[in-house]
Amino acid sequence: MTAAAPKGQNVSTAVMQRRVEPHDSLDDFPTPPWATRALCEWLKISAECAEEHPLMLAAREPCANRGHMVRVLCEYFATVDAADVHDYGAGFPVRDYLFGPDPELVDWTVMNPPFRLAEQFIQRGLRTSRHGIAVIVRSAFLEGVGRYRDLFSVMPPSDVLQFTERVPMHRGKLAGPGGTTATAYCWIIWRSRYQGSVTRFRWIAPCRGNLERDGDYPAEPGEFAPVDAGAVLI
Ligand SMILES: C[S@@+](CC[C@H](N)C(=O)[O-])C[C@H]1O[C@@H](n2cnc3c(N)ncnc32)[C@H](O)[C@@H]1O
């Protein structure tokens, strides 16, 4: 007897490949909204006092792409500062996060950075975030001698949240409700309050069904709900 693959997990050999991008790629892989909601729900329950509740706080999304993560952050945070190095037509300012002096401090930085630049994004996020940073990355990011030496051993994350479901991310467009992938993802989180403590590993229980919302996957790209301009600092 063979068991069916869970929703989102593609086991065909055609997609059992690594997500390889050219060196100069922008890594245009939009983030499914439910994956950001999974983080935000965790941030809500992890708040240890009213002042740590996301609704009291300002977030930054420095590589906002078409705004799929920003729209969700606007559901949970008081304000969201969003930009991207490339203009995808979502109305965000064009800004290179890695260029120039550090931006102003913000409470949380939440992002899905390009894989090859992720360490630089993380370092800048750590310097410029009061409460913490949360980064969704391929789970393979956790391994690597160089990253261990330069990042994880020097600045251990407070938490690793491993998705039990696959998070489909496709180049150039939001993976629809039936989207699949062979790549595993996790959130890596550095909470300032727990800097220097032992990294806690948790699993994100299956939640895609509960966290997908009407409007997350409109038929036409132009039908996406506009980002709530009042909630976005630009
Ligand atoms: C994986 S996508 C981010 C997806 C996005 N979080 C979402 O909500 O769908 C990576 C993004 O990083 C952007 N990027 C690459 N280099 C950048 C840089 N130096 N500064 C700012 N954004 C950058 C790319 O243009 C791309 O939109």
CSV table of C-alpha atoms and ligand atoms in Angstrom, one decimal:
chain,number,residue,atom,x,y,z
A,1,MET,CA,0.0,0.0,0.0
A,2,THR,CA,1.4,3.4,-0.8
A,3,ALA,CA,0.5,6.6,1.1
A,4,ALA,CA,-0.5,9.7,-0.8
A,5,ALA,CA,1.9,12.6,-0.7
A,6,PRO,CA,0.7,15.4,1.7
A,7,LYS,CA,-0.7,18.6,0.0
A,8,GLY,CA,2.1,20.8,-1.3
A,9,GLN,CA,4.7,18.0,-1.4
A,10,ASN,CA,5.7,17.0,-4.9
A,11,VAL,CA,7.6,13.8,-5.2
A,12,SER,CA,7.8,13.6,-9.0
A,13,THR,CA,11.4,13.4,-10.3
A,14,ALA,CA,10.7,16.5,-12.5
A,15,VAL,CA,10.6,18.7,-9.5
A,16,MET,CA,12.8,16.8,-7.1
A,17,GLN,CA,15.5,19.2,-7.9
A,18,ARG,CA,17.3,21.9,-6.0
A,19,ARG,CA,16.2,25.5,-6.5
A,20,VAL,CA,19.2,26.7,-8.3
A,21,GLU,CA,19.4,30.4,-9.3
A,22,PRO,CA,21.9,32.2,-11.4
A,23,HIS,CA,24.5,34.1,-9.4
A,24,ASP,CA,23.1,37.5,-10.2
A,25,SER,CA,19.4,36.5,-9.8
A,26,LEU,CA,17.1,38.6,-7.7
A,27,ASP,CA,15.6,35.3,-6.3
A,28,ASP,CA,12.1,36.3,-7.4
A,29,PHE,CA,10.2,33.6,-5.4
A,30,PRO,CA,7.0,35.1,-3.9
A,31,THR,CA,6.1,33.9,-0.4
A,32,PRO,CA,2.7,32.1,0.1
A,33,PRO,CA,0.7,34.3,2.5
A,34,TRP,CA,-0.2,31.4,4.8
A,35,ALA,CA,3.5,30.8,5.5
A,36,THR,CA,3.8,34.4,6.8
A,37,ARG,CA,0.6,34.0,8.8
A,38,ALA,CA,2.1,30.9,10.5
A,39,LEU,CA,5.0,33.0,11.7
A,40,CYS,CA,2.8,35.9,12.8
A,41,GLU,CA,0.5,33.5,14.8
A,42,TRP,CA,3.6,32.2,16.6
A,43,LEU,CA,4.8,35.8,17.3
A,44,LYS,CA,1.4,36.5,18.8
A,45,ILE,CA,1.5,33.6,21.2
A,46,SER,CA,5.2,34.2,22.0
A,47,ALA,CA,4.7,37.8,23.1
A,48,GLU,CA,5.5,37.8,26.8
A,49,CYS,CA,3.8,41.2,27.6
A,50,ALA,CA,1.4,43.5,25.9
A,51,GLU,CA,4.3,45.6,24.5
A,52,GLU,CA,5.6,42.6,22.6
A,53,HIS,CA,2.3,42.0,20.8
A,54,PRO,CA,2.9,42.6,17.0
A,55,LEU,CA,-0.1,45.0,16.9
A,56,MET,CA,2.0,47.3,19.1
A,57,LEU,CA,5.0,47.1,16.9
A,58,ALA,CA,6.6,48.2,13.6
A,59,ALA,CA,7.9,45.7,11.1
A,60,ARG,CA,10.2,46.0,8.1
A,61,GLU,CA,10.1,43.8,5.0
A,62,PRO,CA,13.2,44.9,3.0
A,63,CYS,CA,12.7,42.6,0.0
A,64,ALA,CA,9.0,43.0,-0.5
A,65,ASN,CA,8.7,41.8,-4.1
A,66,ARG,CA,5.0,41.9,-5.0
A,67,GLY,CA,3.8,42.4,-1.5
A,68,HIS,CA,2.5,38.9,-0.5
A,69,MET,CA,4.4,39.0,2.8
A,70,VAL,CA,3.7,42.7,3.4
A,71,ARG,CA,-0.1,42.3,3.0
A,72,VAL,CA,0.0,39.6,5.8
A,73,LEU,CA,2.3,41.7,8.0
A,74,CYS,CA,-0.2,44.5,7.7
A,75,GLU,CA,-2.8,42.2,9.2
A,76,TYR,CA,-0.7,41.8,12.4
A,77,PHE,CA,1.7,44.7,12.8
A,78,ALA,CA,0.9,48.4,13.5
A,79,THR,CA,3.1,49.6,10.6
A,80,VAL,CA,5.2,47.9,7.9
A,81,ASP,CA,8.2,49.5,6.2
A,82,ALA,CA,8.4,47.8,2.8
A,83,ALA,CA,10.8,48.2,-0.2
A,84,ASP,CA,12.6,46.1,-2.8
A,85,VAL,CA,15.6,46.6,-5.0
A,86,HIS,CA,13.4,45.9,-8.1
A,87,ASP,CA,10.1,47.5,-8.9
A,88,TYR,CA,7.5,44.6,-9.3
A,89,GLY,CA,4.6,47.1,-9.7
A,90,ALA,CA,3.4,46.8,-6.1
A,91,GLY,CA,4.1,50.4,-5.3
A,92,PHE,CA,7.0,50.0,-2.9
A,93,PRO,CA,10.0,52.3,-3.0
A,94,VAL,CA,13.0,50.9,-4.8
A,95,ARG,CA,15.8,50.4,-2.2
A,96,ASP,CA,18.9,48.2,-2.0
A,97,TYR,CA,18.8,46.9,1.5
A,98,LEU,CA,22.5,46.1,1.5
A,99,PHE,CA,23.7,49.4,0.1
A,100,GLY,CA,24.5,52.5,2.2
A,101,PRO,CA,24.3,53.1,5.9
A,102,ASP,CA,22.0,51.0,8.1
A,103,PRO,CA,18.3,52.1,8.0
A,104,GLU,CA,16.6,53.3,11.2
A,105,LEU,CA,15.8,50.9,14.0
A,106,VAL,CA,12.6,49.0,13.7
A,107,ASP,CA,10.9,46.5,16.1
A,108,TRP,CA,10.9,43.4,13.8
A,109,THR,CA,12.5,42.6,10.5
A,110,VAL,CA,10.6,39.8,8.6
A,111,MET,CA,11.9,38.6,5.3
A,112,ASN,CA,12.5,36.0,2.6
A,113,PRO,CA,15.9,37.2,1.3
A,114,PRO,CA,17.7,36.0,-1.8
A,115,PHE,CA,19.5,32.8,-0.7
A,116,ARG,CA,22.9,33.9,-1.8
A,117,LEU,CA,22.7,37.2,0.1
A,118,ALA,CA,20.8,35.9,3.1
A,119,GLU,CA,23.7,36.2,5.6
A,120,GLN,CA,24.2,39.8,4.7
A,121,PHE,CA,20.4,40.5,5.0
A,122,ILE,CA,20.4,38.8,8.4
A,123,GLN,CA,23.5,40.7,9.7
A,124,ARG,CA,21.8,44.0,8.7
A,125,GLY,CA,18.5,42.9,10.2
A,126,LEU,CA,20.2,42.0,13.5
A,127,ARG,CA,21.8,45.4,13.7
A,128,THR,CA,18.6,47.3,13.0
A,129,SER,CA,15.9,45.4,14.8
A,130,ARG,CA,14.9,46.0,18.5
A,131,HIS,CA,12.8,42.9,19.2
A,132,GLY,CA,14.1,40.5,16.6
A,133,ILE,CA,14.3,39.2,13.1
A,134,ALA,CA,12.5,36.3,11.3
A,135,VAL,CA,13.8,34.9,8.1
A,136,ILE,CA,12.1,32.2,5.9
A,137,VAL,CA,14.8,30.1,4.2
A,138,ARG,CA,15.2,26.8,2.7
A,139,SER,CA,16.0,24.4,5.5
A,140,ALA,CA,19.3,23.6,3.8
A,141,PHE,CA,20.4,27.0,5.0
A,142,LEU,CA,20.9,25.5,8.5
A,143,GLU,CA,23.8,23.5,7.3
A,144,GLY,CA,27.2,24.7,6.0
A,145,VAL,CA,30.5,25.1,7.7
A,146,GLY,CA,30.9,28.7,6.7
A,147,ARG,CA,27.5,29.8,7.9
A,148,TYR,CA,28.1,27.9,11.2
A,149,ARG,CA,31.4,29.6,11.6
A,150,ASP,CA,30.3,33.2,10.7
A,151,LEU,CA,26.7,33.2,11.8
A,152,PHE,CA,25.2,30.4,13.9
A,153,SER,CA,28.1,29.9,16.3
A,154,VAL,CA,28.6,33.6,16.8
A,155,MET,CA,24.9,34.6,16.9
A,156,PRO,CA,22.7,31.5,17.6
A,157,PRO,CA,19.1,32.0,16.6
A,158,SER,CA,16.6,31.8,19.4
A,159,ASP,CA,14.2,29.6,17.5
A,160,VAL,CA,13.9,27.5,14.4
A,161,LEU,CA,10.4,26.7,13.2
A,162,GLN,CA,10.4,23.9,10.7
A,163,PHE,CA,7.4,23.6,8.4
A,164,THR,CA,5.9,20.1,8.4
A,165,GLU,CA,4.0,21.0,5.2
A,166,ARG,CA,5.9,22.0,2.1
A,167,VAL,CA,5.7,25.8,1.3
A,168,PRO,CA,5.5,26.0,-2.5
A,169,MET,CA,7.5,28.9,-3.9
A,170,HIS,CA,7.8,29.3,-7.7
A,171,ARG,CA,9.9,31.7,-9.6
A,172,GLY,CA,8.2,34.8,-10.8
A,173,LYS,CA,4.7,34.1,-9.5
A,174,LEU,CA,2.8,33.2,-6.4
A,175,ALA,CA,2.3,29.4,-6.3
A,176,GLY,CA,-1.5,28.9,-6.4
A,177,PRO,CA,-3.5,26.8,-4.0
A,178,GLY,CA,-2.5,23.6,-5.7
A,179,GLY,CA,1.2,24.6,-5.9
A,180,THR,CA,3.8,22.0,-5.0
A,181,THR,CA,7.5,21.9,-4.3
A,182,ALA,CA,10.3,19.5,-3.4
A,183,THR,CA,12.0,22.1,-1.2
A,184,ALA,CA,11.7,22.3,2.6
A,185,TYR,CA,11.5,25.6,4.4
A,186,CYS,CA,11.8,26.9,7.9
A,187,TRP,CA,11.6,30.2,9.8
A,188,ILE,CA,14.8,31.1,11.6
A,189,ILE,CA,14.2,33.7,14.4
A,190,TRP,CA,16.6,35.8,16.4
A,191,ARG,CA,14.7,37.3,19.4
A,192,SER,CA,16.8,39.9,21.2
A,193,ARG,CA,15.3,38.8,24.5
A,194,TYR,CA,16.8,35.4,24.0
A,195,GLN,CA,20.1,36.4,22.5
A,196,GLY,CA,22.9,34.0,23.6
A,197,SER,CA,20.5,31.3,24.8
A,198,VAL,CA,20.1,27.8,23.4
A,199,THR,CA,18.3,27.6,20.1
A,200,ARG,CA,14.8,26.1,20.4
A,201,PHE,CA,13.7,23.9,17.6
A,202,ARG,CA,9.9,23.5,17.0
A,203,TRP,CA,7.7,22.1,14.2
A,204,ILE,CA,5.0,24.2,12.6
A,205,ALA,CA,2.1,21.8,12.7
A,206,PRO,CA,0.0,21.5,9.5
A,207,CYS,CA,-1.7,24.8,9.2
A,208,ARG,CA,-2.0,25.7,5.5
A,209,GLY,CA,-5.7,24.9,5.4
A,210,ASN,CA,-6.5,27.1,8.4
A,211,LEU,CA,-4.3,30.0,7.3
A,212,GLU,CA,-5.2,30.4,3.7
A,213,ARG,CA,-7.7,33.2,3.1
A,214,ASP,CA,-10.1,34.2,0.4
A,215,GLY,CA,-8.2,36.7,-1.8
A,216,ASP,CA,-4.8,35.1,-1.3
A,217,TYR,CA,-4.8,33.7,-4.8
A,218,PRO,CA,-6.8,35.9,-7.2
A,219,ALA,CA,-7.1,34.7,-10.8
A,220,GLU,CA,-5.4,37.8,-12.2
A,221,PRO,CA,-2.3,39.4,-10.6
A,222,GLY,CA,-4.0,42.8,-10.9
A,223,GLU,CA,-6.8,41.6,-8.6
A,224,PHE,CA,-4.6,41.4,-5.5
A,225,ALA,CA,-5.9,43.5,-2.7
A,226,PRO,CA,-3.8,46.7,-2.6
A,227,VAL,CA,-1.4,46.9,0.3
A,228,ASP,CA,-3.0,49.0,3.0
A,229,ALA,CA,-1.2,52.2,2.4
A,230,GLY,CA,-2.1,53.5,5.9
A,231,ALA,CA,-0.2,50.7,7.4
A,232,VAL,CA,2.9,51.0,5.2
A,233,LEU,CA,5.6,53.5,6.1
A,234,ILE,CA,7.5,54.6,3.0
B,1,LIG,C1,12.2,35.5,-2.3
B,1,LIG,S1,11.9,37.1,-2.9
B,1,LIG,C2,11.0,37.9,-1.6
B,1,LIG,C3,9.5,37.5,-1.6
B,1,LIG,C4,8.6,38.4,-0.8
B,1,LIG,N1,9.0,38.4,0.6
B,1,LIG,C5,7.1,38.1,-0.9
B,1,LIG,O1,6.4,38.6,-0.1
B,1,LIG,O2,6.7,37.4,-1.8
B,1,LIG,C6,13.4,37.9,-2.8
B,1,LIG,C7,13.4,39.4,-3.1
B,1,LIG,O3,14.6,40.0,-2.8
B,1,LIG,C8,14.7,41.1,-3.6
B,1,LIG,N2,16.1,41.6,-3.5
B,1,LIG,C9,17.2,41.0,-4.0
B,1,LIG,N3,18.3,41.7,-3.7
B,1,LIG,C10,17.9,42.8,-2.9
B,1,LIG,C11,18.6,43.9,-2.3
B,1,LIG,N4,19.9,44.0,-2.3
B,1,LIG,N5,17.8,44.8,-1.6
B,1,LIG,C12,16.4,44.6,-1.5
B,1,LIG,N6,15.8,43.6,-2.1
B,1,LIG,C13,16.5,42.7,-2.8
B,1,LIG,C14,14.3,40.6,-5.0
B,1,LIG,O4,14.0,41.6,-5.9
B,1,LIG,C15,13.1,39.7,-4.6
B,1,LIG,O5,11.9,40.4,-4.7
